[in-house]
Short mmCIF file of C-alpha atoms in Angstrom, two decimals:
data_model
loop_
_atom_site.label_atom_id
_atom_site.label_comp_id
_atom_site.label_asym_id
_atom_site.label_seq_id
_atom_site.Cartn_x
_atom_site.Cartn_y
_atom_site.Cartn_z
CA UNK A 640 0.00 0.00 0.00
CA UNK A 641 1.39 3.39 -1.00
CA UNK A 642 1.45 6.48 1.21
CA UNK A 643 -0.84 8.51 -1.04
CA UNK A 644 -3.36 10.75 0.77
CA UNK A 645 -6.08 8.17 0.15
CA UNK A 646 -4.11 5.48 1.95
CA UNK A 647 -3.20 7.41 5.07
CA UNK A 648 -6.70 8.36 6.26
CA UNK A 649 -8.10 5.56 8.41
CA UNK A 650 -11.83 4.94 8.09
CA UNK A 651 -14.46 3.89 10.57
CA UNK A 652 -18.06 3.07 9.65
CA UNK A 653 -20.94 4.11 11.92
CA UNK A 654 -24.14 2.26 11.08
CA UNK A 655 -23.34 -0.95 9.15
CA UNK A 656 -26.45 -1.15 6.98
CA UNK A 657 -26.92 -1.80 3.27
CA UNK A 658 -25.34 1.40 1.94
CA UNK A 659 -22.40 0.88 4.31
CA UNK A 660 -21.83 -2.53 2.71
CA UNK A 661 -21.34 -0.89 -0.68
CA UNK A 662 -19.04 1.71 0.83
CA UNK A 663 -16.95 -0.87 2.68
CA UNK A 664 -16.68 -3.04 -0.42
CA UNK A 665 -15.48 -0.09 -2.50
CA UNK A 666 -12.96 0.94 0.14
CA UNK A 667 -11.55 -2.58 -0.01
CA UNK A 668 -11.56 -2.54 -3.82
CA UNK A 669 -9.57 0.69 -3.79
CA UNK A 670 -7.18 -0.50 -1.05
CA UNK A 671 -8.21 2.23 1.41
CA UNK A 672 -7.70 1.63 5.16
CA UNK A 673 -10.89 0.52 6.93
CA UNK A 674 -9.98 -0.01 10.57
CA UNK A 675 -13.21 -0.13 12.59
CA UNK A 676 -16.99 -0.42 12.51
CA UNK A 677 -19.49 0.63 15.16
CA UNK A 678 -23.07 -0.50 15.74
CA UNK A 679 -25.54 -0.51 18.59
CA UNK A 680 -25.51 -4.29 18.19
CA UNK A 681 -22.34 -6.20 19.00
CA UNK A 682 -23.41 -9.07 16.77
CA UNK A 683 -24.08 -6.78 13.82
CA UNK A 684 -20.74 -5.01 14.22
CA UNK A 685 -18.88 -8.30 14.49
CA UNK A 686 -20.57 -9.84 11.44
CA UNK A 687 -19.81 -6.74 9.38
CA UNK A 688 -16.19 -6.75 10.54
CA UNK A 689 -15.78 -10.39 9.56
CA UNK A 690 -17.37 -9.85 6.15
CA UNK A 691 -15.08 -6.96 5.25
CA UNK A 692 -11.97 -7.97 7.20
CA UNK A 693 -12.15 -4.98 9.54
CA UNK A 694 -9.75 -5.19 12.51
CA UNK A 695 -12.10 -3.86 15.21
CA UNK A 696 -15.85 -4.14 15.81
CA UNK A 697 -17.34 -1.78 18.39
CA UNK A 698 -20.65 -2.47 20.12
CA UNK A 699 -21.49 1.22 20.48
CA UNK A 700 -21.08 4.41 18.50
CA UNK A 701 -19.23 5.94 21.43
CA UNK A 702 -16.58 3.23 21.39
CA UNK A 703 -16.05 3.74 17.65
CA UNK A 704 -15.65 7.49 18.13
CA UNK A 705 -13.12 6.91 20.91
CA UNK A 706 -10.99 4.61 18.74
CA UNK A 707 -7.58 6.30 18.29
CA UNK A 708 -6.98 4.43 15.03
CA UNK A 709 -9.95 6.06 13.29
CA UNK A 710 -9.37 9.40 11.55
CA UNK A 711 -12.64 9.80 9.67
CA UNK A 712 -16.11 8.34 10.21
CA UNK A 713 -18.56 7.42 7.47
CA UNK A 714 -22.04 7.97 8.92
CA UNK A 715 -24.52 5.61 7.29
CA UNK A 716 -27.46 5.76 9.69
CA UNK A 717 -31.01 6.78 8.57
CA UNK A 718 -31.49 10.49 7.83
CA UNK A 719 -32.85 11.60 11.25
CA UNK A 720 -29.77 10.10 12.87
CA UNK A 721 -27.10 11.94 10.88
CA UNK A 722 -26.75 15.14 12.89
CA UNK A 723 -26.13 13.86 16.40
CA UNK A 724 -23.54 11.16 15.52
CA UNK A 725 -21.81 13.63 13.19
CA UNK A 726 -21.52 16.23 15.93
CA UNK A 727 -20.31 13.62 18.43
CA UNK A 728 -17.70 12.44 15.93
CA UNK A 729 -16.50 15.98 15.27
CA UNK A 730 -16.32 16.70 19.00
CA UNK A 731 -14.25 13.51 19.29
CA UNK A 732 -11.74 14.87 16.79
CA UNK A 733 -12.90 12.81 13.80
CA UNK A 734 -13.61 14.06 10.29
CA UNK A 735 -16.99 12.92 8.95
CA UNK A 736 -18.40 11.80 5.63
CA UNK A 737 -22.18 11.87 6.05
CA UNK A 738 -24.47 9.83 3.85
CA UNK A 739 -26.85 11.87 1.74
CA UNK A 740 -29.00 13.73 2.37
CA UNK A 741 -26.55 15.55 4.59
CA UNK A 742 -29.08 15.83 7.42
CA UNK A 743 -32.86 15.81 7.83
CA UNK A 744 -33.22 19.61 7.63
CA UNK A 745 -31.16 22.66 6.74
CA UNK A 746 -31.03 23.77 10.39
CA UNK A 747 -29.41 20.45 11.28
CA UNK A 748 -26.90 20.87 8.46
CA UNK A 749 -25.95 24.32 9.74
CA UNK A 750 -25.39 22.87 13.22
CA UNK A 751 -23.03 20.24 11.82
CA UNK A 752 -21.14 22.84 9.77
CA UNK A 753 -20.65 25.08 12.78
CA UNK A 754 -19.23 22.26 14.92
CA UNK A 755 -16.95 21.14 12.10
CA UNK A 756 -15.63 24.65 11.57
CA UNK A 757 -15.17 25.17 15.30
CA UNK A 758 -13.06 22.02 15.51
CA UNK A 759 -11.15 22.55 12.26
CA UNK A 760 -12.46 19.29 10.77
CA UNK A 761 -13.98 18.13 7.51
CA UNK A 762 -17.73 17.49 7.34
CA UNK A 763 -18.65 16.34 3.84
CA UNK A 764 -21.85 15.03 2.28
CA UNK A 765 -21.56 11.59 0.71
CA UNK A 766 -23.24 12.56 -2.56
CA UNK A 767 -21.06 9.97 -4.25
CA UNK A 768 -22.38 10.69 -7.76
CA UNK A 769 -20.53 14.00 -7.90
CA UNK A 770 -17.17 12.26 -7.63
CA UNK A 771 -17.71 9.63 -10.33
CA UNK A 772 -15.43 9.83 -13.39
CA UNK A 773 -18.23 10.62 -15.84
CA UNK A 774 -19.36 13.53 -13.66
CA UNK A 775 -15.81 14.87 -13.49
CA UNK A 776 -15.67 14.80 -17.29
CA UNK A 777 -19.09 16.46 -17.58
CA UNK A 778 -17.93 19.39 -15.45
CA UNK A 779 -14.90 19.74 -17.72
CA UNK A 780 -17.17 19.88 -20.78
CA UNK A 781 -19.37 22.49 -19.15
CA UNK A 782 -16.36 24.60 -18.16
CA UNK A 783 -15.09 24.47 -21.75
CA UNK A 784 -18.39 25.90 -23.01
CA UNK A 785 -18.96 23.00 -25.42
CA UNK A 786 -22.73 23.07 -24.88
CA UNK A 787 -23.04 26.81 -25.36
CA UNK A 788 -25.60 28.57 -23.17
CA UNK A 789 -27.12 25.89 -20.94
CA UNK A 790 -30.88 26.41 -20.90
CA UNK A 791 -32.25 23.33 -19.15
CA UNK A 792 -31.37 20.30 -17.02
CA UNK A 793 -33.66 17.29 -16.68
CA UNK A 794 -33.18 14.22 -14.47
CA UNK A 795 -35.18 11.57 -12.68
CA UNK A 796 -34.50 9.05 -9.94
CA UNK A 797 -37.40 6.64 -9.89
CA UNK A 798 -37.64 3.15 -8.42
CA UNK A 799 -40.34 0.66 -7.56
CA UNK A 800 -39.95 0.15 -3.82
CA UNK A 801 -42.14 -1.73 -1.38
CA UNK A 802 -45.31 0.03 -0.22
CA UNK A 803 -45.09 -1.73 3.16
CA UNK A 804 -45.68 0.99 5.79
CA UNK A 805 -42.77 -0.42 7.80
CA UNK A 806 -40.32 0.07 4.93
CA UNK A 807 -37.82 2.85 5.68
CA UNK A 808 -38.90 4.94 2.70
CA UNK A 809 -42.49 4.97 3.96
CA UNK A 810 -41.71 5.67 7.63
CA UNK A 811 -41.78 9.36 8.55
CA UNK A 812 -39.96 8.63 11.81
CA UNK A 813 -37.02 7.42 9.68
CA UNK A 814 -37.09 10.40 7.32
CA UNK A 815 -39.01 8.41 4.73
CA UNK A 816 -40.13 9.62 1.33
CA UNK A 817 -38.95 9.56 -2.24
CA UNK A 818 -37.61 13.11 -2.05
CA UNK A 819 -34.84 12.70 0.51
CA UNK A 820 -33.75 9.26 -0.64
CA UNK A 821 -34.13 9.61 -4.41
CA UNK A 822 -35.06 13.17 -5.32
CA UNK A 823 -31.93 14.55 -3.66
CA UNK A 824 -29.93 13.13 -6.59
CA UNK A 825 -31.54 15.08 -9.46
CA UNK A 826 -31.89 18.21 -7.33
CA UNK A 827 -28.22 18.09 -6.37
CA UNK A 828 -27.33 17.45 -10.02
CA UNK A 829 -29.31 20.49 -11.18
CA UNK A 830 -27.55 22.64 -8.58
CA UNK A 831 -24.17 21.26 -9.62
CA UNK A 832 -24.78 22.26 -13.24
CA UNK A 833 -26.76 25.49 -12.80
CA UNK A 834 -26.09 26.73 -9.28
CA UNK A 835 -28.60 27.34 -6.51
CA UNK A 836 -32.23 27.92 -7.52
CA UNK A 837 -33.87 31.32 -7.37
CA UNK A 838 -37.39 29.86 -7.45
CA UNK A 839 -38.83 26.43 -6.66
CA UNK A 840 -42.20 24.95 -7.63
CA UNK A 841 -43.10 21.42 -6.57
CA UNK A 842 -46.01 19.02 -6.72
CA UNK A 843 -46.13 15.72 -4.88
CA UNK A 844 -48.20 12.70 -3.99
CA UNK A 845 -48.25 11.32 -0.46
CA UNK A 846 -48.75 7.73 0.55
CA UNK A 847 -50.88 6.37 3.38
CA UNK A 848 -48.16 7.05 5.97
CA UNK A 849 -47.77 10.69 4.94
CA UNK A 850 -44.43 10.11 3.24
CA UNK A 851 -44.08 11.32 -0.34
CA UNK A 852 -44.17 8.70 -3.08
CA UNK A 853 -43.76 10.99 -6.11
CA UNK A 854 -42.36 14.50 -6.39
CA UNK A 855 -41.88 16.75 -9.42
CA UNK A 856 -39.88 19.96 -9.02
CA UNK A 857 -39.22 22.79 -11.46
CA UNK A 858 -36.50 25.24 -10.47
CA UNK A 859 -35.28 28.47 -12.03
CA UNK A 860 -31.57 29.14 -11.52
CA UNK A 861 -29.48 32.29 -11.50
CA UNK A 862 -28.78 32.28 -15.23
CA UNK A 863 -32.48 31.94 -16.00
CA UNK A 864 -32.07 28.28 -16.94
CA UNK A 865 -34.69 25.77 -15.80
CA UNK A 866 -34.36 22.34 -14.24
CA UNK A 867 -36.87 19.55 -13.77
CA UNK A 868 -36.39 16.84 -11.16
CA UNK A 869 -38.65 13.84 -10.68
CA UNK A 870 -38.54 11.18 -7.99
CA UNK A 871 -40.77 8.19 -7.32
CA UNK A 872 -40.70 5.26 -4.94
CA UNK A 873 -43.60 3.50 -6.65
CA UNK A 874 -42.62 3.29 -10.32
CA UNK A 875 -39.30 2.87 -12.12
CA UNK A 876 -38.63 5.35 -14.92
CA UNK A 877 -35.69 5.78 -17.31
CA UNK A 878 -33.28 7.17 -14.68
CA UNK A 879 -31.50 9.30 -17.25
CA UNK A 880 -30.30 12.90 -17.17
CA UNK A 881 -29.94 15.59 -19.82
CA UNK A 882 -28.20 18.95 -20.08
CA UNK A 883 -29.56 21.10 -22.90
CA UNK A 884 -27.42 23.87 -24.36
CA UNK A 885 -27.74 26.17 -27.33
CA UNK A 886 -24.80 24.52 -29.15
CA UNK A 887 -25.16 20.89 -28.00
CA UNK A 888 -26.89 18.60 -25.55
CA UNK A 889 -25.39 16.06 -23.17
CA UNK A 890 -27.38 12.88 -22.55
CA UNK A 891 -26.39 10.65 -19.60
CA UNK A 892 -27.51 7.07 -19.94
CA UNK A 893 -29.28 4.86 -17.43
CA UNK A 894 -28.46 4.83 -14.56
CA UNK A 895 -27.17 8.39 -14.69
CA UNK A 896 -26.23 8.71 -10.99
CA UNK A 897 -24.09 5.54 -11.09
CA UNK A 898 -21.03 4.81 -13.25
CA UNK A 899 -22.40 5.00 -16.81
CA UNK A 900 -21.92 6.54 -20.25
CA UNK A 901 -22.91 9.78 -21.95
CA UNK A 902 -22.71 11.47 -25.32
CA UNK A 903 -22.56 15.07 -26.51
CA UNK A 904 -24.60 15.78 -29.64
CA UNK A 905 -25.08 18.93 -31.72
CA UNK A 906 -28.52 20.09 -32.91
CA UNK A 907 -27.84 18.59 -36.36
CA UNK A 908 -27.03 15.18 -34.84
CA UNK A 909 -23.23 15.21 -34.93
CA UNK A 910 -21.73 13.34 -31.96
CA UNK A 911 -18.93 15.43 -30.45
CA UNK A 912 -17.99 13.00 -27.68
CA UNK A 913 -18.94 9.61 -26.31
CA UNK A 914 -17.78 8.61 -22.85
CA UNK A 915 -18.04 5.29 -21.01
CA UNK A 916 -17.03 4.79 -17.39
CA UNK A 917 -14.85 1.78 -16.66
CA UNK A 918 -14.11 1.28 -12.99
CA UNK A 919 -13.87 -1.44 -10.37
CA UNK A 920 -16.65 -1.59 -7.81
CA UNK A 921 -19.77 0.53 -7.50
CA UNK A 922 -17.91 3.84 -7.43
CA UNK A 923 -18.26 4.95 -3.81
CA UNK A 924 -14.48 4.97 -3.36
CA UNK A 925 -14.08 8.24 -5.28
CA UNK A 926 -15.77 10.33 -2.59
CA UNK A 927 -13.53 8.69 0.02
CA UNK A 928 -10.45 9.49 -2.05
CA UNK A 929 -11.56 13.11 -2.36
CA UNK A 930 -12.15 13.39 1.38
CA UNK A 931 -8.66 12.05 2.01
CA UNK A 932 -7.17 14.54 -0.46
CA UNK A 933 -8.91 17.46 1.23
CA UNK A 934 -7.64 16.42 4.65
CA UNK A 935 -4.12 15.79 3.35
CA UNK A 936 -4.05 19.33 1.95
CA UNK A 937 -4.91 20.74 5.37
CA UNK A 938 -8.36 21.93 4.32
CA UNK A 939 -11.76 21.39 5.96
CA UNK A 940 -13.94 21.87 2.88
CA UNK A 941 -13.94 20.68 -0.70
CA UNK A 942 -14.51 22.25 -4.10
CA UNK A 943 -16.78 19.64 -5.70
CA UNK A 944 -19.47 19.85 -3.01
CA UNK A 945 -18.67 22.51 -0.40
CA UNK A 946 -20.57 22.25 2.85
CA UNK A 947 -22.42 25.52 2.20
CA UNK A 948 -23.78 23.99 -1.01
CA UNK A 949 -24.95 20.95 0.94
CA UNK A 950 -26.77 23.36 3.26
CA UNK A 951 -28.31 25.19 0.28
CA UNK A 952 -29.52 21.84 -1.11
CA UNK A 953 -31.06 21.01 2.27
CA UNK A 954 -32.81 24.39 2.18
CA UNK A 955 -34.19 23.49 -1.24
CA UNK A 956 -35.39 20.11 0.06
CA UNK A 957 -37.01 21.86 3.05
CA UNK A 958 -38.90 24.14 0.65
CA UNK A 959 -40.01 21.25 -1.54
CA UNK A 960 -41.30 19.37 1.50
CA UNK A 961 -43.17 22.46 2.68
CA UNK A 962 -44.86 22.81 -0.70
CA UNK A 963 -45.96 19.16 -0.89
CA UNK A 964 -46.98 18.90 2.77
CA UNK A 965 -44.44 16.46 4.23
CA UNK A 966 -43.58 17.00 7.88
CA UNK A 967 -41.47 14.76 10.08
CA UNK A 968 -42.04 14.05 13.77
CA UNK A 969 -41.18 16.98 16.00
CA UNK A 970 -42.48 19.46 13.44
CA UNK A 971 -39.46 19.14 11.17
#
């Protein structure tokens, strides 16, 4: 193992659920140090440690955060349980990579940012899509002006998920709803391409539990460009994304938020570029590598998704929820 920045930051995982399995697998694929896992269940922590060859399994979050061989904690708990573990980790001297959405609300995100800044530590949202190779190339194309004046962005994240009221996406007490789990992807993508919105209009459909099952959002951005974002937990759509410019359009293939391909096409049909991602694993290692680079450079914030942009996205999600009538326990 080399001493590159990626290989010197030692990872701990808090909350060994399904998304943590993908993250741990990709850390192993990339050869990144994964030294500990923490769960409220000793059996769960131990089983996860055995599966991914992790040296230490902790039977509490507190024990994980006290581990001197952990530099950064990946927080993979359900949305309502992001803020408090993140703050505890930061107060314990650990950097944090927090699974998206960053928190349940914008106010919670601000609280995490303030603690991170006060302790001189990195707090970064695990919007892993932004760090994938095809997204890096797309930002290069946009910066070069290849598409001309970008007028519109369109994206969906739609899946057919169980309607069982006990399922996490249907449980308000777990931050359920299509918006925070799925809709955050196209909304974050629109903000990445066009910047923060200046106006937001949303319509949604709520299920029997009060959690949203479908949401459609139209946003106007600073340049005057429009974006449309659609999420559903009841029906699977194309899961593609499109950036429309005056000189060319960029079409990202299914599944756009995972490693995939895209093409750039002019209005007369000429293909200017075709790109296909070829990587090992699911692709979650790239956000970990970026976090390690930021820390190695002595910084506490990144350029690809700064923490203030994560807060702005949470403010957008708060507004969408207000418009469609989704409220979480405690009036959130």
